[in-house]
Tab-separated table of C-alpha atoms and ligand atoms in Angstrom:
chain	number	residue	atom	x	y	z
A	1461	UNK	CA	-18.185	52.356	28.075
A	1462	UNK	CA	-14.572	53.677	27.933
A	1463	UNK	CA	-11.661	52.292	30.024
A	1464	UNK	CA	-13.045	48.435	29.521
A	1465	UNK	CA	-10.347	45.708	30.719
A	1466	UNK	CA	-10.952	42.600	28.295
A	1467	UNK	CA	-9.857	38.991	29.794
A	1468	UNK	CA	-9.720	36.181	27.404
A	1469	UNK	CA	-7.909	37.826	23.678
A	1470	UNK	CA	-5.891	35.416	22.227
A	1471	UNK	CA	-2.816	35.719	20.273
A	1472	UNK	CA	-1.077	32.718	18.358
A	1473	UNK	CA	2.717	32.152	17.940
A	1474	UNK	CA	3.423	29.883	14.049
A	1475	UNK	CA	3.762	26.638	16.806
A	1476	UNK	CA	0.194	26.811	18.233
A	1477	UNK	CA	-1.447	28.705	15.640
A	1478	UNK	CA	-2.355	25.862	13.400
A	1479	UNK	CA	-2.829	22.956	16.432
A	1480	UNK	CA	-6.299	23.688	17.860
A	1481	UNK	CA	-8.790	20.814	16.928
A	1482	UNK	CA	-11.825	22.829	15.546
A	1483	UNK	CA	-12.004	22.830	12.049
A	1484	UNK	CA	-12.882	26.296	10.477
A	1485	UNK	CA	-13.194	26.015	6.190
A	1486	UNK	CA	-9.669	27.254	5.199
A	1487	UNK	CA	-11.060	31.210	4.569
A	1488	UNK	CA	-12.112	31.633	8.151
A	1489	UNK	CA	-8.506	29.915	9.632
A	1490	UNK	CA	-7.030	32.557	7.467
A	1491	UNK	CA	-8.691	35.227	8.778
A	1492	UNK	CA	-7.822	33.714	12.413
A	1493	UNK	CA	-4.750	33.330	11.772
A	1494	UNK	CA	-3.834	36.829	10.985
A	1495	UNK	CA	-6.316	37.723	13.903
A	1496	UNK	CA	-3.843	35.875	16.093
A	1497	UNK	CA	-0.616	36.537	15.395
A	1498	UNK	CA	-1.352	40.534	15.173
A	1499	UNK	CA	-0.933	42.401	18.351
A	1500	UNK	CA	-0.271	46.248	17.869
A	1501	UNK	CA	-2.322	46.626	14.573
A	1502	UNK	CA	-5.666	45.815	14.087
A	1503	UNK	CA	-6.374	44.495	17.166
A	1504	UNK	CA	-5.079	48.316	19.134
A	1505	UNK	CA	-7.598	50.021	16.676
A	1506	UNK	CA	-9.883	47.759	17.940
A	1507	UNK	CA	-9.388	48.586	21.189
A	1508	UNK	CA	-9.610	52.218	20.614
A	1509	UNK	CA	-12.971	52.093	18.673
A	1510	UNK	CA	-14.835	50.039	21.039
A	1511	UNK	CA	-13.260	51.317	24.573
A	1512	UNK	CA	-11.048	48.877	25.670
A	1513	UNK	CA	-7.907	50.325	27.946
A	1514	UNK	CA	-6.586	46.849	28.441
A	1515	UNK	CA	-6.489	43.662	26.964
A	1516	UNK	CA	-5.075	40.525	28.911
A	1517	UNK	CA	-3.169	38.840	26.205
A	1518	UNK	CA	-3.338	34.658	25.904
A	1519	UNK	CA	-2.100	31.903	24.081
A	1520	UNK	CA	-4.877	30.060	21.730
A	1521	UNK	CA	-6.663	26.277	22.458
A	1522	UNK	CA	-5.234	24.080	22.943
A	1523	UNK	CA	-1.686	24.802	22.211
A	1524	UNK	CA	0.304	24.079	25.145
A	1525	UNK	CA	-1.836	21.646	26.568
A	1526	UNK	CA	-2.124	19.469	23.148
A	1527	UNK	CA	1.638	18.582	22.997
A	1528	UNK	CA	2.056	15.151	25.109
A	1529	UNK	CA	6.177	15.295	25.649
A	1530	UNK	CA	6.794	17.724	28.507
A	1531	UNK	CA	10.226	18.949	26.859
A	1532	UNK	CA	8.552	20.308	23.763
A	1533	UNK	CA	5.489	21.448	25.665
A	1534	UNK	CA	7.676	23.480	28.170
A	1535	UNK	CA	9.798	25.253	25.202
A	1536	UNK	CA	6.232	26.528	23.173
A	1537	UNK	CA	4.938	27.997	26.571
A	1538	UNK	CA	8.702	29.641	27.028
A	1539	UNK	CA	8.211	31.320	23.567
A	1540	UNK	CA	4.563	32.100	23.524
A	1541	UNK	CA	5.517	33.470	27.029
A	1542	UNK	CA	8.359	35.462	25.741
A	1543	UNK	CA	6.138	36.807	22.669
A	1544	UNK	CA	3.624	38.020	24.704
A	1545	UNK	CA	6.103	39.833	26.731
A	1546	UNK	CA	7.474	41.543	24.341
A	1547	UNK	CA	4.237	42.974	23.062
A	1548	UNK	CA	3.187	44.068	26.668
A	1549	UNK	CA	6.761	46.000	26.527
A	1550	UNK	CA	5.731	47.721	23.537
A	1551	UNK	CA	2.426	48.771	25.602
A	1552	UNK	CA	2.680	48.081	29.084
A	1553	UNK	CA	-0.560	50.660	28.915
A	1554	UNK	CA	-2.692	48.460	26.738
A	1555	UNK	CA	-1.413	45.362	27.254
A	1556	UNK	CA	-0.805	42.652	30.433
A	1557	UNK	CA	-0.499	39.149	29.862
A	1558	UNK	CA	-1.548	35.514	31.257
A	1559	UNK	CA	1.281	33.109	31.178
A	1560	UNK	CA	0.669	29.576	29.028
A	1561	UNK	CA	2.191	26.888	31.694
A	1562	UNK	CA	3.099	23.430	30.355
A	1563	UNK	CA	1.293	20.963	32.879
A	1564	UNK	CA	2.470	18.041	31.618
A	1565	UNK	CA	5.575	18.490	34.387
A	1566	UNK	CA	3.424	20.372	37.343
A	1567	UNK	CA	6.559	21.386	38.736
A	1568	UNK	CA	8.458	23.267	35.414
A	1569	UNK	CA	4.480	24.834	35.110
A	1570	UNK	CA	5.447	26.251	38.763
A	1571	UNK	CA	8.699	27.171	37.576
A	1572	UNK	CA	7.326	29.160	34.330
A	1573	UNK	CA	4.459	30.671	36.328
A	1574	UNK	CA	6.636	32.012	38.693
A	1575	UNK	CA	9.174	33.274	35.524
A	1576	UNK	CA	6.205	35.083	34.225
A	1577	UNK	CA	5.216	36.383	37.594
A	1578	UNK	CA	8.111	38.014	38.712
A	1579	UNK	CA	10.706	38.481	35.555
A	1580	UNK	CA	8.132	38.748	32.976
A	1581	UNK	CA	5.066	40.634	35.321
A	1582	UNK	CA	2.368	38.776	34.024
A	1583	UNK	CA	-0.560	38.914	36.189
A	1584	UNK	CA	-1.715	35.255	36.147
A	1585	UNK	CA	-2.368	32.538	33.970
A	1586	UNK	CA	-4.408	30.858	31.725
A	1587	UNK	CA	-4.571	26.962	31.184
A	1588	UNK	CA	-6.394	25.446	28.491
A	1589	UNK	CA	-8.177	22.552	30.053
A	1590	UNK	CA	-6.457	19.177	30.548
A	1591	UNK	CA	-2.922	18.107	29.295
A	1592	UNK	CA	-1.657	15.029	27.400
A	1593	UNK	CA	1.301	13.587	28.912
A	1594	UNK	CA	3.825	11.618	27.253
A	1595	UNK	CA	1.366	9.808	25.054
A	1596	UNK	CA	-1.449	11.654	23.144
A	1597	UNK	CA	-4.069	9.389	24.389
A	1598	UNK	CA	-3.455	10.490	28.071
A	1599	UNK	CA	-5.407	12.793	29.426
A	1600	UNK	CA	-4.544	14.403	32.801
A	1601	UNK	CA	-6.322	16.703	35.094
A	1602	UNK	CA	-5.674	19.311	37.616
A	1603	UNK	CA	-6.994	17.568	40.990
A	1604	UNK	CA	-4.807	14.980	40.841
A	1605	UNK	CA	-2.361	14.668	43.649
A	1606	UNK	CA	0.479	15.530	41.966
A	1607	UNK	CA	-1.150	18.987	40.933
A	1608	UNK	CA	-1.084	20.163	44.530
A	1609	UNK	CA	2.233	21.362	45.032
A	1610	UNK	CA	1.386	23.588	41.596
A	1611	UNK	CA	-1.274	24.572	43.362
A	1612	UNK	CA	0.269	25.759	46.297
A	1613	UNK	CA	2.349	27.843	43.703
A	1614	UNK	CA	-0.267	29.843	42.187
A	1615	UNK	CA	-1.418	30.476	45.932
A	1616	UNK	CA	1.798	31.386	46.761
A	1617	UNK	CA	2.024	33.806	43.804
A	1618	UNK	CA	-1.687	35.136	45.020
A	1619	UNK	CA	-2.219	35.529	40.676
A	1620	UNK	CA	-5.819	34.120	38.977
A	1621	UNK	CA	-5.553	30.848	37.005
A	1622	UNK	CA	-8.225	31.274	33.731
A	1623	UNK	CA	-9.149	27.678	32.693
A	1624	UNK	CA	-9.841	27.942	29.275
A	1625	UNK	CA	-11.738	25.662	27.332
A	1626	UNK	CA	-10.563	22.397	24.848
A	1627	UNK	CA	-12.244	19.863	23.002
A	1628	UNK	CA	-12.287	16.691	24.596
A	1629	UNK	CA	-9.863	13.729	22.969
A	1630	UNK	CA	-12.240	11.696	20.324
A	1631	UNK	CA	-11.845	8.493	22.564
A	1632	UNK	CA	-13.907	10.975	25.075
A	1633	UNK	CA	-16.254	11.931	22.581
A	1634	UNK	CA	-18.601	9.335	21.423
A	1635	UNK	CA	-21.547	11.845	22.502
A	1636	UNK	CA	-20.681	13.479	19.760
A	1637	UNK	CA	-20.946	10.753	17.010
A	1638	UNK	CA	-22.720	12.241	14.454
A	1639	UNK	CA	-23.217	15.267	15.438
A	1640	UNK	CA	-19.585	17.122	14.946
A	1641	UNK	CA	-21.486	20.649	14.909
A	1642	UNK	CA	-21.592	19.862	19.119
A	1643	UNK	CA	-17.990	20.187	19.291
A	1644	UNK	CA	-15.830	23.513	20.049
A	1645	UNK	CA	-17.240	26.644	21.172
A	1646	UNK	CA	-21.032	25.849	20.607
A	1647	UNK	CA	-21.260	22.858	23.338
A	1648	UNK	CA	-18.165	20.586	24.015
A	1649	UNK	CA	-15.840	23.086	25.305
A	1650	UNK	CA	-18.219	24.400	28.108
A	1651	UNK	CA	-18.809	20.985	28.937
A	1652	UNK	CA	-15.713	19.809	29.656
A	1653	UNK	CA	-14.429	22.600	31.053
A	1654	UNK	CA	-17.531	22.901	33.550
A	1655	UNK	CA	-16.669	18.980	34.788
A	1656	UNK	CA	-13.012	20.089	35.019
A	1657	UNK	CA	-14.180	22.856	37.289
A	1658	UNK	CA	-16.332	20.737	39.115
A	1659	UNK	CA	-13.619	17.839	39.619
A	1660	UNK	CA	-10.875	20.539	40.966
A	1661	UNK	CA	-13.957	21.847	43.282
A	1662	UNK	CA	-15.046	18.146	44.591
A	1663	UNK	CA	-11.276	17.211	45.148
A	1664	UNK	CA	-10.737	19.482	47.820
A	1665	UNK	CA	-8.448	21.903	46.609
A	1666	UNK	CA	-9.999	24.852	47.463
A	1667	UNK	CA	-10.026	23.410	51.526
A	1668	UNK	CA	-6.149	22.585	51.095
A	1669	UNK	CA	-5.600	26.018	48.789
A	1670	UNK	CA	-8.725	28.664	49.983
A	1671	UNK	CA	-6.819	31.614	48.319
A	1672	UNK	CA	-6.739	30.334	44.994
A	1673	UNK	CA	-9.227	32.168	42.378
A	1674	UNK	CA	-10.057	30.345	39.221
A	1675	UNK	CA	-11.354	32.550	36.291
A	1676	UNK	CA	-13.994	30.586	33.677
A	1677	UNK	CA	-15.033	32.091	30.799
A	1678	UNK	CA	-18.528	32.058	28.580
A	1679	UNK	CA	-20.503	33.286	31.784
A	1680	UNK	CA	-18.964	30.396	33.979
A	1681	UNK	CA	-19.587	27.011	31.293
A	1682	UNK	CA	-22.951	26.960	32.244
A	1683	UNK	CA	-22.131	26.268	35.680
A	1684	UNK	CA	-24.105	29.479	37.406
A	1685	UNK	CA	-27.456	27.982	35.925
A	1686	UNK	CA	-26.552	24.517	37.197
A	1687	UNK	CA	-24.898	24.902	40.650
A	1688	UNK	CA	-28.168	24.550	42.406
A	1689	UNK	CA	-28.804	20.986	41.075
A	1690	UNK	CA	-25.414	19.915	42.078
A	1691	UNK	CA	-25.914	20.398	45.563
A	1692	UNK	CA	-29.122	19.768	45.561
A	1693	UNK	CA	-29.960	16.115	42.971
A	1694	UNK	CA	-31.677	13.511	45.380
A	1695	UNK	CA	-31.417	15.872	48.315
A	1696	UNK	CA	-33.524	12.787	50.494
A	1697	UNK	CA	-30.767	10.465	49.024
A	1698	UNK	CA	-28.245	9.722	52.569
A	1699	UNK	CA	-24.883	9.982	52.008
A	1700	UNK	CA	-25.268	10.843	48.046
A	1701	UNK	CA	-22.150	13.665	47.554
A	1702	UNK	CA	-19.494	11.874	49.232
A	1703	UNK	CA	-16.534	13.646	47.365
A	1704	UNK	CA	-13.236	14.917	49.686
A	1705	UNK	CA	-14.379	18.506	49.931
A	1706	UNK	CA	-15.999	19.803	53.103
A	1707	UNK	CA	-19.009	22.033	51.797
A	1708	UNK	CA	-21.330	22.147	49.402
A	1709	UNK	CA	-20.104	23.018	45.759
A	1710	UNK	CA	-21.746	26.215	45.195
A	1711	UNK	CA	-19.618	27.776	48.241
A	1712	UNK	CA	-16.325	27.506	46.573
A	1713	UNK	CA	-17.944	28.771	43.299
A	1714	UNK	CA	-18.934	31.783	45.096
A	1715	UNK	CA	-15.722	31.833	47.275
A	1716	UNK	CA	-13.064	30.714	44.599
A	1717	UNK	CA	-14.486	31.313	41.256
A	1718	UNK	CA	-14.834	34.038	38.983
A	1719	UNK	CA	-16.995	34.135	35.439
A	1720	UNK	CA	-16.465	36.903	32.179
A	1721	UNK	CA	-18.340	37.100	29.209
A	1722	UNK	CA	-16.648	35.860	26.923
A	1723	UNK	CA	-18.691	34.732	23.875
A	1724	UNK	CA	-21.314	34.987	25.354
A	1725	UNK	CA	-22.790	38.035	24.967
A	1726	UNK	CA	-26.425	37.239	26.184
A	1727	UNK	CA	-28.408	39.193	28.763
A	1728	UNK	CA	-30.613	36.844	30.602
A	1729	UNK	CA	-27.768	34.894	31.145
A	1730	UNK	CA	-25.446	37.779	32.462
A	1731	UNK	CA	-28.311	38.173	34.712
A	1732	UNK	CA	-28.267	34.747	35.895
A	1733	UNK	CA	-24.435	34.877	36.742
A	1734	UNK	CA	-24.936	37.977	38.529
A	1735	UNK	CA	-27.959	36.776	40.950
A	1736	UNK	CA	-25.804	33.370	41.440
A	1737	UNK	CA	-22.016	35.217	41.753
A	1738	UNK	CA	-22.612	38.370	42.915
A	1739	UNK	CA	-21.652	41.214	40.501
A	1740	UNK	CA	-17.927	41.934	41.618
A	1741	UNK	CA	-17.279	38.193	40.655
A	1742	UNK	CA	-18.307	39.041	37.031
A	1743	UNK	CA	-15.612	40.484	34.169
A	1744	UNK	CA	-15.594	41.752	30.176
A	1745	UNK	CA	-14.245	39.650	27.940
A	1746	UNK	CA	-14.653	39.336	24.179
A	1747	UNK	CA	-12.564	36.017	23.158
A	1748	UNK	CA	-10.657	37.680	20.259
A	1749	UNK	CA	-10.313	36.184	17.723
A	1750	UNK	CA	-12.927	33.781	17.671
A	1751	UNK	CA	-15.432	36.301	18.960
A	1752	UNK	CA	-15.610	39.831	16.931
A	1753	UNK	CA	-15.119	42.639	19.408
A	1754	UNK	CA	-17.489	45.006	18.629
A	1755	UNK	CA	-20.239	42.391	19.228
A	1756	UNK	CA	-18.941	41.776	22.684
A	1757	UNK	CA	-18.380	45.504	23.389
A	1758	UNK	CA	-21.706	46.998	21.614
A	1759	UNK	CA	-23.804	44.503	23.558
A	1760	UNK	CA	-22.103	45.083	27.123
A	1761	UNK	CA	-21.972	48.599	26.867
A	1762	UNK	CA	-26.190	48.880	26.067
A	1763	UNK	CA	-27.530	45.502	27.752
A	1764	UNK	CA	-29.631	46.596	30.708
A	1765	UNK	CA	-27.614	46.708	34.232
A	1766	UNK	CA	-26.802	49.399	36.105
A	1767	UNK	CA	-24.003	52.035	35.410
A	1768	UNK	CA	-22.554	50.730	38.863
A	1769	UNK	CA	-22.105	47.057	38.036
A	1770	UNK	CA	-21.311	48.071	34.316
A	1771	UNK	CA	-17.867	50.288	35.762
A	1772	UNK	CA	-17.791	46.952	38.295
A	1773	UNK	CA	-17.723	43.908	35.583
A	1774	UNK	CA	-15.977	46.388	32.645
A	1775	UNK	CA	-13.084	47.488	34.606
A	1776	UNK	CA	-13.101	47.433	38.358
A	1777	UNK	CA	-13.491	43.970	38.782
A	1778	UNK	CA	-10.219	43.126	36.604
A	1779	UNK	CA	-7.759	45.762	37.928
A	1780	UNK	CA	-8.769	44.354	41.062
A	1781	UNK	CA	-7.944	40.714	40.481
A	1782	UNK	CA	-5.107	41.022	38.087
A	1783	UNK	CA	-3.321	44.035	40.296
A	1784	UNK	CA	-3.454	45.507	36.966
A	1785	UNK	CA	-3.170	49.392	39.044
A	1786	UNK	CA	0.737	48.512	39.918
A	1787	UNK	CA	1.520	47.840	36.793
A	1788	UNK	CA	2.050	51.024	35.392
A	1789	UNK	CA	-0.876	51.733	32.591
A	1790	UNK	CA	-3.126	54.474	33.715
A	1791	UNK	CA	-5.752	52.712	35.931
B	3213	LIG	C1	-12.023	30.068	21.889
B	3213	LIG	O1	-11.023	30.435	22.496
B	3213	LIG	O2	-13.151	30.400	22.227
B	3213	LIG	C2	-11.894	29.177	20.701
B	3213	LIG	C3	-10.724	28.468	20.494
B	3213	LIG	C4	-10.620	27.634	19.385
B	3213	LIG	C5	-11.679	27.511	18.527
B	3213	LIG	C6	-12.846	28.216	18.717
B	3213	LIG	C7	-12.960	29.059	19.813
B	3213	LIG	O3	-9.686	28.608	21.344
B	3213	LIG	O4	-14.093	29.739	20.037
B	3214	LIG	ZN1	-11.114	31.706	24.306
């Protein structure tokens, strides 16, 4: 398929391109490294070869989000920000970007969101799970109270927050004893990013904030296949979900969530997010670097759904969400 949009391609700038937690053997990093850090090379013949129009440019995992003092973590989002925006100047037609916010102050993320937003035109943003804050061993997530008036930013803004994936701190991790293969990409990241989603879900956020749209990647961290069992665990039980939102979870997945493929380029369970989401809640992605592109395109563009929902979760979909038509490429 020509004319894809691709959501989750990261790019690295030298201060977050060597602080992501996964080991890779030294030959691979090198190969990610230069991955990340080129935009209008390899990465635009890419693009050409295997269809895509438009890439949403992001900042690697965890970057921002793995630097506990709020100064420092504020300044590597204002560069990665600003490098990103200069590649989308070079080509505003193949290139939009997602703003990397440093939540360890909610209200400078706000601040830089709304930067990015309206001086820089990024179309939303994308978080990488939760921050440390002041001290590496704290770990802080998005429901908390003092997330709301962030919150009512991004509404405000009417832009898509992606949460991206992290590893969760080793203190959090004792599941994983043993068995360090679990962690990263292949199990660890999907599940804490699926309990983040859950937590910002249960809070109430979505009843305070019912605009906001949240963007997961990997088919929706498993949570598309589970949702069911959420709602549904001890269903005799009285009284057994008492968390602050009003309805059951799977209605603000459907309402205020949105899945893409990223790594994970697998048809059954494409199918599954489509008979749980609905196909106009479903978008391309590839997850460059760390996913090769032609895997992720040659597999969307044959795997077995109509030519409808293919235009709808390769392109439609995106320039939808992101308002990607007013920003001047060709769409
Ligand atoms: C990803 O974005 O999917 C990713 C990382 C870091 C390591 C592996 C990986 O951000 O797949
Ligand atoms: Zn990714």
């Amino acid at each position: 398929m020509q004319g894809k949009v691709a959501l989750e391609e990261h790019v690295g700038i030298e201060e977050t391109a060597s602080n992501f937690g996964t080991p890779f053997p030294d030959s691979v990093w090198q190969e990610l490294k230069s991955r990340l850090v080129d935009v209008q090379d390899r990465r635009l013949k890419l693009m050409d070869r295997y269809g895509i129009e438009i890439m949403l440019l992001s900042l690697n995992a965890p970057a921002v989000q793995g630097i506990a003092d709020p100064t420092q973590a504020a300044e590597v989002a204002r560069k990665a920000n600003e490098f990103m925006a200069d590649n989308v100047r070079k080509r505003p037609d193949r290139f939009q970007a997602l703003a990397a916010l440093p939540m360890q102050d909610p209200e400078r993320a706000a601040r830089e969101l709304e930067r990015c937003v309206k001086e820089l035109g990024f179309c939303g943003a994308m978080v990488n799970g939760f921050s440390q804050v002041r001290d590496a061993d704290t770990t802080v997530y998005y429901d908390l109270p003092q997330y709301r008036p962030f919150w009512a930013e991004v509404e405000r803004l009417d832009v898509p927050f992606y949460l991206h994936p992290r590893n969760p701190l080793p203190r959090d991790a004792k599941i994983y004893d043993g068995h360090p293969w679990l962690l990263g990409p292949v199990w660890a990241f999907g599940q804490e990013t699926a309990v983040h989603a859950l937590r910002l879900i249960g809070s109430g956020l979505f009843d305070a904030h019912p605009r906001l749209q949240i963007v997961l990647g990997h088919l929706g961290e498993n949570l598309p296949y589970g949702l069911w069992r959420v709602d549904n665990a001890n269903a005799w039980v009285p009284q057994r979900s008492n968390y602050p939102a009003k309805r059951p979870i799977r209605d603000y997945f459907r309402e205020n969530f949105h899945v893409t493929t990223s790594g994970n380029f697998h048809t059954p369970s494409l199918i599954a997010a489509m008979a749980e989401l609905g196909a106009d809640r479903i978008m391309f992605a590839a997850d460059w670097p760390f996913e090769d592109i032609d895997r992720a395109a040659d597999w969307f563009d044959n795997c077995p759904i109509s030519e409808n929902d293919r235009i709808k979760i390769g392109r439609i979909n995106a320039l939808r969400l992101f308002k990607l038509g007013s920003k001047g490429e060709s769409a």
